[in-house]
XYZ file of C-alpha atoms in Angstrom:
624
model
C 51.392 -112.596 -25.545
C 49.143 -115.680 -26.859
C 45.708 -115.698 -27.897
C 44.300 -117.102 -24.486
C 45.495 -115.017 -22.229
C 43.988 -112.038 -24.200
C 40.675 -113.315 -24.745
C 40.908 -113.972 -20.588
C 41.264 -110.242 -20.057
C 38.768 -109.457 -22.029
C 36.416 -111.846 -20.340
C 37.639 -110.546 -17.296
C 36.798 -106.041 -18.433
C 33.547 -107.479 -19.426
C 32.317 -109.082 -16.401
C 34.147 -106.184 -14.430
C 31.395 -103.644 -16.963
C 28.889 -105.471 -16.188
C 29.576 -105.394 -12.254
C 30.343 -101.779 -12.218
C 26.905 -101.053 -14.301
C 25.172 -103.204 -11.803
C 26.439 -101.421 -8.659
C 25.298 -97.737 -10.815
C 22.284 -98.939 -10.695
C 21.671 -100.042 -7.386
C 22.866 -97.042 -6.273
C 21.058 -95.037 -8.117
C 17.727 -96.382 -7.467
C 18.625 -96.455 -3.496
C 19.751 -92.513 -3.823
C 15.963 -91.675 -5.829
C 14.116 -93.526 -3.072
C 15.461 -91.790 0.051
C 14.869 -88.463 -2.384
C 11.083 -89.126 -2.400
C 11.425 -90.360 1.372
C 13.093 -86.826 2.054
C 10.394 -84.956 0.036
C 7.425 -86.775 1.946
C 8.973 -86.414 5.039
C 9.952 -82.603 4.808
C 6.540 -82.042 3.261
C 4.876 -83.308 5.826
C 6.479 -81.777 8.349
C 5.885 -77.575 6.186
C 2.556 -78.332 4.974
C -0.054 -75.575 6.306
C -2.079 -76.976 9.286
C -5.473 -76.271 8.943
C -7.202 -72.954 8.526
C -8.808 -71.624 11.830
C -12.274 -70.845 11.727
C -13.044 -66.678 11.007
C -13.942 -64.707 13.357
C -16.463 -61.506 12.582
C -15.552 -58.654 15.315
C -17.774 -56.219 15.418
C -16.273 -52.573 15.453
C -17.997 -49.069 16.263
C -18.073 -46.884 13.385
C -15.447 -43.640 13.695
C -17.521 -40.543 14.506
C -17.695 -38.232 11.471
C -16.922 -35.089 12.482
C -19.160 -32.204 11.431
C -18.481 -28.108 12.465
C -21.300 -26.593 13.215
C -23.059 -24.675 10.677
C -22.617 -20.931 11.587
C -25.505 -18.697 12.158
C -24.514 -15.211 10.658
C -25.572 -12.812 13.160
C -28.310 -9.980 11.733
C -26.536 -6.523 11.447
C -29.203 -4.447 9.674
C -27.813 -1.078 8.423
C -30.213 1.503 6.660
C -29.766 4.568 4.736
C -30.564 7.735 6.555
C -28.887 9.845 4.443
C -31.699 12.318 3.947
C -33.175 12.199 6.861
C -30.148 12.741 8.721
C -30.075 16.238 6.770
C -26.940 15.153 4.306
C -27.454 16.784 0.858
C -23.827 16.353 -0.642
C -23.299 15.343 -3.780
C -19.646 14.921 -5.234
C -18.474 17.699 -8.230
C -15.386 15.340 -10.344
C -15.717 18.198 -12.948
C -16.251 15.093 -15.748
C -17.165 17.148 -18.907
C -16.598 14.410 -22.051
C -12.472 14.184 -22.172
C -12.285 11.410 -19.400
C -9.323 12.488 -17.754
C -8.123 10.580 -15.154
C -9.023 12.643 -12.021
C -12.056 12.910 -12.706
C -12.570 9.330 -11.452
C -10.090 9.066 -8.384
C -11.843 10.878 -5.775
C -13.213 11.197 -3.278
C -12.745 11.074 0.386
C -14.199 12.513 3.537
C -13.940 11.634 7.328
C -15.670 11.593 10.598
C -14.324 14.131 13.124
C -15.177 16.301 16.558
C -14.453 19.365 15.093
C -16.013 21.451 17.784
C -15.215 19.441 20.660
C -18.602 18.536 21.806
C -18.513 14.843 22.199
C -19.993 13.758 18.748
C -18.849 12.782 15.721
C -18.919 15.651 12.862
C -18.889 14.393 9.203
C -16.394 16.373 6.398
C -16.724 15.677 2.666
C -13.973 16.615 0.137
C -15.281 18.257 -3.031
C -13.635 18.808 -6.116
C -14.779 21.184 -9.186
C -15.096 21.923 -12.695
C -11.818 22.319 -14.574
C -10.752 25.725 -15.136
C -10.686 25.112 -18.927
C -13.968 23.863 -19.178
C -16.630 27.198 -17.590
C -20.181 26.411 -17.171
C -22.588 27.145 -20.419
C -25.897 27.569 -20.934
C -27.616 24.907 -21.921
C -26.302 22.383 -20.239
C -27.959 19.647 -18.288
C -26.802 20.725 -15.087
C -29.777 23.311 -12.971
C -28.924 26.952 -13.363
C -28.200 27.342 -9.604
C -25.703 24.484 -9.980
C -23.764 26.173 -12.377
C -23.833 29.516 -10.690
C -22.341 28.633 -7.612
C -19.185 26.518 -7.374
C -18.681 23.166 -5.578
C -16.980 23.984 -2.240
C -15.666 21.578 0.883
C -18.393 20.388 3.156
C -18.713 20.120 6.830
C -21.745 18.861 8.725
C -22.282 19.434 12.436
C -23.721 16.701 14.899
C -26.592 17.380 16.753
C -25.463 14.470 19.338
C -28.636 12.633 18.096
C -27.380 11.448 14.439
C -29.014 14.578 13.157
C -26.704 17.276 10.847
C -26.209 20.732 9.659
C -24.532 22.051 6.858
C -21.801 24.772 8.750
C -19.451 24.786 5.709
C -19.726 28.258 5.329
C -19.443 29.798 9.025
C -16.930 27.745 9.556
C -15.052 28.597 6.879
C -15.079 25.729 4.762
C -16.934 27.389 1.310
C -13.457 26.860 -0.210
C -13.320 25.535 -3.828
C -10.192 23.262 -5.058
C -10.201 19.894 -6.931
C -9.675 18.048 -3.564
C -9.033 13.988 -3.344
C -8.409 13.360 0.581
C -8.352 14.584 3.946
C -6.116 14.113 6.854
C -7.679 15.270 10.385
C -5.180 16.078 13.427
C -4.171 18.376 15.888
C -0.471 19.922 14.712
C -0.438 22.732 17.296
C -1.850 20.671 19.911
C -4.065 23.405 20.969
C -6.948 20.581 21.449
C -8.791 21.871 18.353
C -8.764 19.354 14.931
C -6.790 20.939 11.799
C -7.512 20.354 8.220
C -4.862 19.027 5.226
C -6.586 18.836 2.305
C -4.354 17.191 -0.628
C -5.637 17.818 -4.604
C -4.691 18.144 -7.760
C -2.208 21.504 -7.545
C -1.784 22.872 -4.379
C -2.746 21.157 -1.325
C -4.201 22.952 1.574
C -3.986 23.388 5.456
C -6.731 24.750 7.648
C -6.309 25.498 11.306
C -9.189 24.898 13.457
C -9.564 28.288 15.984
C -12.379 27.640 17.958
C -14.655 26.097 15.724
C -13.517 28.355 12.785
C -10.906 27.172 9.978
C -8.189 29.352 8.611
C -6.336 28.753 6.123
C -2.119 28.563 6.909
C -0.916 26.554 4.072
C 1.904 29.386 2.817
C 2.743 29.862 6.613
C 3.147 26.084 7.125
C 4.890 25.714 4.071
C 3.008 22.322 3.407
C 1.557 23.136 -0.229
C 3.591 20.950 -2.193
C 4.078 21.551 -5.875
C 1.355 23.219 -7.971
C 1.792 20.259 -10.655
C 1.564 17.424 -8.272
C -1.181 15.139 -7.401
C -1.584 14.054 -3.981
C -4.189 11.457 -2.893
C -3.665 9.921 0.386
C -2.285 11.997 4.064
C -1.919 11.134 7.567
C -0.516 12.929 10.692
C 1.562 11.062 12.250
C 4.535 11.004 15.395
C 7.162 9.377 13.063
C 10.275 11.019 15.088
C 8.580 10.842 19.128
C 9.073 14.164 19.541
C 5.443 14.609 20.801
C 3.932 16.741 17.884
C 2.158 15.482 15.000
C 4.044 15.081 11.730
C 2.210 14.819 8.050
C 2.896 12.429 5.331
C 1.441 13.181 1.364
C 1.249 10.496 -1.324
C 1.209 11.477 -4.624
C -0.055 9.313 -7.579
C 1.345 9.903 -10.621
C 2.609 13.206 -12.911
C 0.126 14.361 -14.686
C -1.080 16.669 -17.002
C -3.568 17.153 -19.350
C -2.603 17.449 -22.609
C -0.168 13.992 -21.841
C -3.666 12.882 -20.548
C -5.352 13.280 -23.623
C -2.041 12.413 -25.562
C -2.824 8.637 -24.527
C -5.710 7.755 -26.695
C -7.348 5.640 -24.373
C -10.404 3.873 -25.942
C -12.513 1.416 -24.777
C -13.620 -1.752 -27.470
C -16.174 -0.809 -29.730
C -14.535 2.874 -30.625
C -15.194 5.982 -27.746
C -12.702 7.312 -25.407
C -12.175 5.758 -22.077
C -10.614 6.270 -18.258
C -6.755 5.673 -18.805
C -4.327 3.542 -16.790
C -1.392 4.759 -14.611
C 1.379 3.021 -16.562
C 1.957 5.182 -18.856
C 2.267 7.949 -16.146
C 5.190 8.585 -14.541
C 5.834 7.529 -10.512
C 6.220 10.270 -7.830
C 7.484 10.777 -4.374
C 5.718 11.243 -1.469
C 6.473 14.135 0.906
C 7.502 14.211 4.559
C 7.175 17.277 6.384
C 8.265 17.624 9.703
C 6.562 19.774 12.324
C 8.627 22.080 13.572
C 6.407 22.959 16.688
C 5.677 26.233 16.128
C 3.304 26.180 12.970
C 5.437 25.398 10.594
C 7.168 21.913 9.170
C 10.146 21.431 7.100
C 10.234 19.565 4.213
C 12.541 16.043 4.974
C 11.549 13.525 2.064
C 14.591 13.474 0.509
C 16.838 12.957 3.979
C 14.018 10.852 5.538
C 15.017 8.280 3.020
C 11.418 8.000 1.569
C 11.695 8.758 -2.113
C 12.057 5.295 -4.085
C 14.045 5.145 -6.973
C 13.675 2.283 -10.244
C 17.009 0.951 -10.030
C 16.867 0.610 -13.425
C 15.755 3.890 -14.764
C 16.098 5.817 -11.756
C 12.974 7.676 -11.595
C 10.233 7.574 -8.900
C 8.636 4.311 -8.564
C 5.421 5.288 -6.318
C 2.168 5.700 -7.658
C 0.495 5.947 -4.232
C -3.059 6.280 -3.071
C -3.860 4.903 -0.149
C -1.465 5.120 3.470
C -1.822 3.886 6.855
C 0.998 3.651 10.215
C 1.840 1.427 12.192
C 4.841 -0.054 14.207
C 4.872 -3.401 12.826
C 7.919 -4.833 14.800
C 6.831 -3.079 18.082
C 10.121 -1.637 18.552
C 8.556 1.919 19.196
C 8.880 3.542 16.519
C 5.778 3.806 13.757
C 5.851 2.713 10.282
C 4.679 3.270 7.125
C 2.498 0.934 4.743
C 1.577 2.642 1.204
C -0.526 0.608 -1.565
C 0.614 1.850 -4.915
C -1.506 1.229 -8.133
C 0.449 -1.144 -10.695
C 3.677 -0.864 -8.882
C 4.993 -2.680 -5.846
C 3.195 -1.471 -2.787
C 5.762 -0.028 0.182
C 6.272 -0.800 3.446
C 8.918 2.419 5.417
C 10.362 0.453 8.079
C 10.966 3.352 10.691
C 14.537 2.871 11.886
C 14.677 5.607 14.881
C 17.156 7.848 13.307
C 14.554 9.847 11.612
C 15.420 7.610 8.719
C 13.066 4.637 6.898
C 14.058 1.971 4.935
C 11.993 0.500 2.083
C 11.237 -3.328 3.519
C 8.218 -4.173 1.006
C 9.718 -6.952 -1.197
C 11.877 -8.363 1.568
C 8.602 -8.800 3.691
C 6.233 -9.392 1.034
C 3.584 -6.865 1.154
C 4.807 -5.472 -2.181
C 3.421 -8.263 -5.097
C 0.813 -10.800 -4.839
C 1.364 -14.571 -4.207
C 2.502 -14.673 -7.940
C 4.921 -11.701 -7.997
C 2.654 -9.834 -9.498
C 1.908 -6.263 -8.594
C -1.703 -5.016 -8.213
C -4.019 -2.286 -8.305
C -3.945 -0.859 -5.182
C -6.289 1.403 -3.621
C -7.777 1.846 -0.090
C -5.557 0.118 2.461
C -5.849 -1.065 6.797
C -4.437 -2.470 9.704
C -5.793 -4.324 12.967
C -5.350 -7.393 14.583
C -8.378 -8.961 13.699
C -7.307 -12.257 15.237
C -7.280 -11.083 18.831
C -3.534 -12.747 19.057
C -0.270 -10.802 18.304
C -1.038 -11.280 14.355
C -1.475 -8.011 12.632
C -2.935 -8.062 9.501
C -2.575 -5.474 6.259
C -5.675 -5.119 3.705
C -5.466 -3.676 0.580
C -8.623 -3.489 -1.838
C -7.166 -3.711 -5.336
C -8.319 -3.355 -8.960
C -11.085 -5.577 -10.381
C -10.603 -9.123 -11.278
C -7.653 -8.840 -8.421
C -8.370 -10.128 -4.970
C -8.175 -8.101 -1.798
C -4.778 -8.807 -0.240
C -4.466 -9.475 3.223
C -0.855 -9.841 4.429
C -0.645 -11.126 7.964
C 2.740 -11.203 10.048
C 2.657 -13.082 13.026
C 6.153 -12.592 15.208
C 6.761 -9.124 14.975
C 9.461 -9.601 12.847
C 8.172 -7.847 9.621
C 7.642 -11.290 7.581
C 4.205 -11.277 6.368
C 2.226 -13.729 4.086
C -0.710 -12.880 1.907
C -3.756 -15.072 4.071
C -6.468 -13.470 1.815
C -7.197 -17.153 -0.024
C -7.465 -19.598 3.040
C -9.310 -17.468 4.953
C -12.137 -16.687 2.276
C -11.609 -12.709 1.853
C -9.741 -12.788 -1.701
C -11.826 -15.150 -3.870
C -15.171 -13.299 -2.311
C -13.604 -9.852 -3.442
C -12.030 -10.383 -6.656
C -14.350 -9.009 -9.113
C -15.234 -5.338 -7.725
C -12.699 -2.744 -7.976
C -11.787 -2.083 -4.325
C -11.389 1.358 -2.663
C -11.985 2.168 0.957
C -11.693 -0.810 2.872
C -11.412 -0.810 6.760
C -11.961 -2.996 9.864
C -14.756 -2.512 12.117
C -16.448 -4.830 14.793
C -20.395 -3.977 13.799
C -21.869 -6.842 15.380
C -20.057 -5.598 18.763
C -18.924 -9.692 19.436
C -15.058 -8.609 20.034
C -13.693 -9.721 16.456
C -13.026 -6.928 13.713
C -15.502 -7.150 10.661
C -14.209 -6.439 6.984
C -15.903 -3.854 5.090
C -15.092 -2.202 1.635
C -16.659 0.164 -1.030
C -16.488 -0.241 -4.719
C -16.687 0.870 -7.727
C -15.367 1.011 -11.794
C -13.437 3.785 -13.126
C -15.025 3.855 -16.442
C -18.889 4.300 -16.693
C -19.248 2.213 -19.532
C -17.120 -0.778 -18.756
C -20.081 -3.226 -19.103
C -19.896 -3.000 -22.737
C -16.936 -4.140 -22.800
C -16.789 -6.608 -19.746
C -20.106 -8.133 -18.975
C -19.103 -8.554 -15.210
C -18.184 -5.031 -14.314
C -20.686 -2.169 -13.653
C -19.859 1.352 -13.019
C -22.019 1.397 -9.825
C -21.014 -1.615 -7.359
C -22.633 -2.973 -3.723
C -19.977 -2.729 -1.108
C -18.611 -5.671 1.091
C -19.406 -6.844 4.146
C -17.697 -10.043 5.660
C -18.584 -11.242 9.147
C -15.037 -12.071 11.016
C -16.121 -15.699 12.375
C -12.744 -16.141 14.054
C -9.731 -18.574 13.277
C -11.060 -21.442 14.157
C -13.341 -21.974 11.604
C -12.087 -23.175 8.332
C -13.592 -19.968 6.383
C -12.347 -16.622 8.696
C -14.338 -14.750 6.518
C -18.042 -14.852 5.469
C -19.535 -12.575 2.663
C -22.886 -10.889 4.951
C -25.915 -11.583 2.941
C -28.644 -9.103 1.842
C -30.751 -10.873 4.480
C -28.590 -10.188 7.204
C -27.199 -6.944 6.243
C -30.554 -5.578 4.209
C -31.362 -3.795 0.717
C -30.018 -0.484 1.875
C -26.394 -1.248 2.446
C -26.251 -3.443 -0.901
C -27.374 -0.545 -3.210
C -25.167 -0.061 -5.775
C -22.664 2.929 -6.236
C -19.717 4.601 -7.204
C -17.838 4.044 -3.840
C -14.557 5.754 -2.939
C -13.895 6.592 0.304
C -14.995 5.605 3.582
C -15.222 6.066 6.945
C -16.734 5.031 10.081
C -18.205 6.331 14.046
C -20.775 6.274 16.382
C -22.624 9.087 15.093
C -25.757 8.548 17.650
C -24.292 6.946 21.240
C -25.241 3.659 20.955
C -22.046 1.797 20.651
C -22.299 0.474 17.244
C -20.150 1.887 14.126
C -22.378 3.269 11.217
C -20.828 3.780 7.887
C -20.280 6.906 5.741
C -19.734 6.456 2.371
C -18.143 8.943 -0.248
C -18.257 8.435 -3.938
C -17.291 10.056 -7.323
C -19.936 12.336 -9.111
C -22.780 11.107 -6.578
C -24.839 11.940 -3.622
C -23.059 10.593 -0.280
C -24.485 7.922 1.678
C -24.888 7.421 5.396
C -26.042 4.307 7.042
C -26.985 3.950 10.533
C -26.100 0.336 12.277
C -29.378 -1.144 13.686
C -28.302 -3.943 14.793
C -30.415 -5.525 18.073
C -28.032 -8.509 19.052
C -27.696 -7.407 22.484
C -23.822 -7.604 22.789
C -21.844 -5.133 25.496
C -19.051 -2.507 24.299
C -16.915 0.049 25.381
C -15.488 2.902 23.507
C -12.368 4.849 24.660
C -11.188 8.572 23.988
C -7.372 8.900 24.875
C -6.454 12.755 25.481
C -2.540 12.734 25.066
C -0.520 15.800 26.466
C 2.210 18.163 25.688
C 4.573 15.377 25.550
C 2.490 12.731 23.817
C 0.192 14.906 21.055
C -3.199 15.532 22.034
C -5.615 13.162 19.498
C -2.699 10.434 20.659
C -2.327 9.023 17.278
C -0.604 6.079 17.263
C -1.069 4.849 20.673
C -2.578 1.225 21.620
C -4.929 -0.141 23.681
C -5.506 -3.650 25.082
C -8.567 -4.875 26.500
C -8.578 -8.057 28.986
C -11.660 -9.574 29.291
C -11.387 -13.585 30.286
C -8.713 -15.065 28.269
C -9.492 -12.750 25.659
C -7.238 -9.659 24.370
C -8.361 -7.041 22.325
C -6.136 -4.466 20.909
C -7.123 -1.338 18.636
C -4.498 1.555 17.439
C -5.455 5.173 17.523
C -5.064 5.554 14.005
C -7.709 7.961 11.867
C -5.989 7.251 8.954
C -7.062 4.366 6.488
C -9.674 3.207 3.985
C -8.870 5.314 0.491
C -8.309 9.179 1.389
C -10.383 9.550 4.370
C -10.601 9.308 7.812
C -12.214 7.815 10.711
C -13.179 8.797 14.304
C -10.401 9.066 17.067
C -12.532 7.345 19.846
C -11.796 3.280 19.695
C -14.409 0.988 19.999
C -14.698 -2.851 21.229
C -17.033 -5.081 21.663
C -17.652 -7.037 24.155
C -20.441 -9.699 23.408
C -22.288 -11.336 25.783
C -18.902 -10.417 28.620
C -20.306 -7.655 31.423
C -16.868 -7.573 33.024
C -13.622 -6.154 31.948
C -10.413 -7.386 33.422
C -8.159 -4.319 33.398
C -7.497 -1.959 30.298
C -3.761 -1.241 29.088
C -3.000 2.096 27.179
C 0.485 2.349 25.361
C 1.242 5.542 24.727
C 1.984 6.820 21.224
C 5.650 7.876 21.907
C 6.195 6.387 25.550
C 4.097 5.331 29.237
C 1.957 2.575 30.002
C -1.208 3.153 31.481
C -3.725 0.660 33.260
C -7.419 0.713 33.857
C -9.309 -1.221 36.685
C -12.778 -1.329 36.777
C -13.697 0.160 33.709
C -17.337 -0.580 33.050
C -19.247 -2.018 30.113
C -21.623 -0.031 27.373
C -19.855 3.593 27.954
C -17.308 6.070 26.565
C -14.635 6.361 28.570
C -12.029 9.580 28.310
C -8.174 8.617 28.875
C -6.316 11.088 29.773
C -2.187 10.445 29.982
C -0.871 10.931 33.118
């Protein structure tokens, strides 16, 4: 190829370049100015229009809702222990050793022991140990050491006045006695004595008025070693006669006593614990029906072993009954101190079955178990709820376990509704419901007192002598159920201070309300009168059961109707800590004048119902 013709194509690339770079950039600037068109366009048609002018609505402030602040009604009780011709004073034989009875006791119980109408009081005494005779010198009177500390019995005059018949009845007996079951075994209509102690427990048949002693013939002594606390009578088979049940606490002696070198901080010998005792079983005795009873504990299915070491796990002290599943057959609730508390599920067969842990009566929320003492049952919601209470140890909160469906699942309510945290720092014995302001809701009430008289030197808290409780039941609709009674409301005299144990309560004077007896260890007794004046209605039934359904009718129920309202309330004597209360049942009524109909279940069978059963009386049920 020549010279020209090349530099013509290269002339000819060039101008082609040049062309091609031209065109780029034509294109390119056409391609950035419909970009910025695009962009002003699509802005235009996103941007925000303008903001609308604000607009202030004015709202109505919520409501704040407030509950009412409740009024705690004024239930006055005063001491007329004196006056009401009570001189008892409790023997617990304390000489210097501290042994552990010596502190446990005691109990007594309200009871129509001559069948006159009125409520008779019985104190359980103990005594000096037989190791330890009286000497000259000591601080105790001279007449005080001459004669020995015997049972008591006080006779109503109908008017809330008493008289000491201990001896012509046959009472002047001396044992160390802890508790006192009341019931009639021979359902002759006349209230028998069990008596349970340390040694040989005792049974007195009431003949008229006058006891006798038939505890060989009854065979219901136990063992001479053994410590019983708590005893009921009881229908547990629905055979029509009263059966009795015996707790025992622990095995003791003294020398193992003493062995245990309890001391308190700060040198000095102290009150022991139960752990290092041994458990025990509890006895079962069947009546028989002709006087005597046969021993069925270990058939009965009663006796609890430790899986683990196989001996007795019960260290019992306090019992009630009731038939928690309503399928007619009563069970058994025991609190036990330091060891899981029981529950006997009756099964019909003349067999229980230990249900505690699987319905949760036996530990607290934690597991734990407590100090248990005095023990109770009601339905102190007015619904189908039944509730358990158990006073336990100091620094431990009453328990109260509350099943709702019959279906023997309970959970302990005693935090939400305000009774635990208000109770936790006395030592708890007899506790019990009671409706003292007569408004148709059971109150709480419990007595307390420490084991060891010198326990504030070591914690500041404690005292030996302790007020008792008094909660007003304000219902479940309020967010506390609960509320602690102040000394305004309740006054001086039921706040003293003592060494509670037992307790009981009964109309000892006609007027509808409940007064309070109160039994302690090593002091006087106490009686309080309720003077309350809030003008509320009641009624009070006596149920008279028959040959077929035993004559006190423990164990039966009765319902009271009165608007939408339903009342219920066991015949059950036994509860608090080793005592007993009176048989007749009493509800109030508050400001209601008209009952709707009455309902009486039977202990072992038969309905019953009432029409026109009028207000502010005792009415007597008799089965037909």
């Amino acid at each position: 190829m020549s010279d020209k013709n090349s530099d013509v194509d290269a002339n000819t690339l060039e101008r082609d370049d040049s062309v091609i770079a031209t065109a780029f950039k034509r294109s390119l600037l056409v391609f950035v100015v419909l970009t910025i068109i695009g962009g002003v366009v699509t802005y235009q048609l996103l941007k925000p229009g303008p903001k609308p002018p604000v607009v202030i609505t004015q709202t109505d402030k919520p409501e704040v809702r407030q509950k009412a602040r409740l009024e705690l009604p004024e239930m006055r009780f005063t001491d007329i222990t004196a006056d009401a011709g009570i001189r008892f004073t409790h023997e617990n034989g304390a000489y210097g050793d501290k042994l552990l009875p010596e502190t446990m006791g005691s109990g007594c119980a309200f009871l129509d022991y001559d069948n006159d109408g009125d409520q008779d009081i019985l104190f359980v005494n103990s005594c000096r140990w037989p190791w330890d005779p009286p000497k000259k010198g000591r601080a105790d009177a001279d007449e005080k050491i001459a004669a020995k500390p015997t049972q008591a019995l006080y006779r109503n005059d109908g008017k809330g006045h008493f008289d000491d018949v201990t001896k012509e009845t046959g009472l002047d007996v001396t044992l160390y006695g802890m508790g006192i079951a009341c019931g009639d075994y021979d359902n002759d209509g006349d209230v028998d004595l069990f008596f349970t102690a340390v040694g040989k427990n005792r049974l007195f048949r009431n003949d008229g008025g006058k006891f006798v002693e038939v505890t060989d013939d009854a065979r219901v002594g136990g063992v001479e070693s053994q410590w019983s606390t708590g005893a009921g009578w009881f229908d547990y088979d629905n055979d029509g006669d009263l059966d009795l049940f015996v707790v025992n606490y622990v095995e003791w002696t003294k020398d193992f006593d003493l062995a245990q070198k309890f001391t308190l901080i700060g040198g000095g010998r102290g009150y022991g614990r139960p752990q290092p005792f041994n458990g025990t079983f509890p006895y079962l005795y069947r009546n028989d029906g002709s006087g005597k009873f046969t021993d069925v504990s270990k058939e009965s299915g009663i006796q609890i072993l430790n899986p683990a070491s196989n001996v007795p796990v019960a260290k019992s002290l306090g019992i009630t009954f009731a038939d928690f599943d309503s399928d007619g057959w009563v069970d058994i609730v025991i609190a036990n101190d330091t060891v899981q508390n029981f529950l006997l599920h009756n099964l019909g067969n003349g067999k229980f079955e230990e249900a505690g842990v699987t319905s949760s009566v036996a530990f607290d929320l934690d597991g734990n178990a407590r100090g248990a003492m005095g023990i109770d049952t009601a339905w102190f919601r007015n619904s189908p709820a039944i509730g358990i209470a158990i006073g336990n140890f100091s620094n431990e909160m009453t328990a109260l376990y509350v099943t709702k469906s019959n279906d023997l699942q309970f959970r302990d309510e005693a935090v939400s509704n305000g009774l635990g945290p208000n109770t936790r720092i006395e030592l708890k014995f007899g506790v019990f419901f009671a409706d003292f302001d007569l408004d148709g809701r059971p109150d709480y009430f419990g007595t307390n007192g420490h084991l060891e008289n010198e326990i504030n030197k070591v914690q500041s808290s404690q005292h030996y002598e302790q007020p008792p409780h008094l909660f007003w039941n304000c219902g479940p609709e309020q967010p506390t159920e609960f509320e602690p009674v102040p000394v305004g409301k309740c006054g001086a005299d039921f706040l003293k201070p003592c060494v509670g144990r037992g307790s009981s309560y009964a109309d000892i004077d006609g007027d509808g309300d409940l007064d309070i007896l109160i039994a302690t260890s090593g002091q006087a007794a106490r009686l309080l009168r309720n003077d309350q004046k809030l003008g509320h209605h009641w009624v009070r039934f006596k149920l008279v059961g028959s040959d077929k359904t035993n004559q006190d009718a423990i164990g039966s129920i009765v319902e009271l109707h009165t608007g939408k309202t339903v009342q219920r309330r066991q015949v059950m004597p036994t509860k608090s800590y080793l005592s007993q209360v009176e048989l007749p049942v009493t509800f109030g009524l508050g400001a209601a004048t008209k009952i709707n109909k009455v309902v009486v279940r039977w202990a072992n069978g038969g309905t019953q119902e009432l029409d026109d059963v009028a207000v502010d009386r005792l009415v007597e049920v008799r089965k037909q």
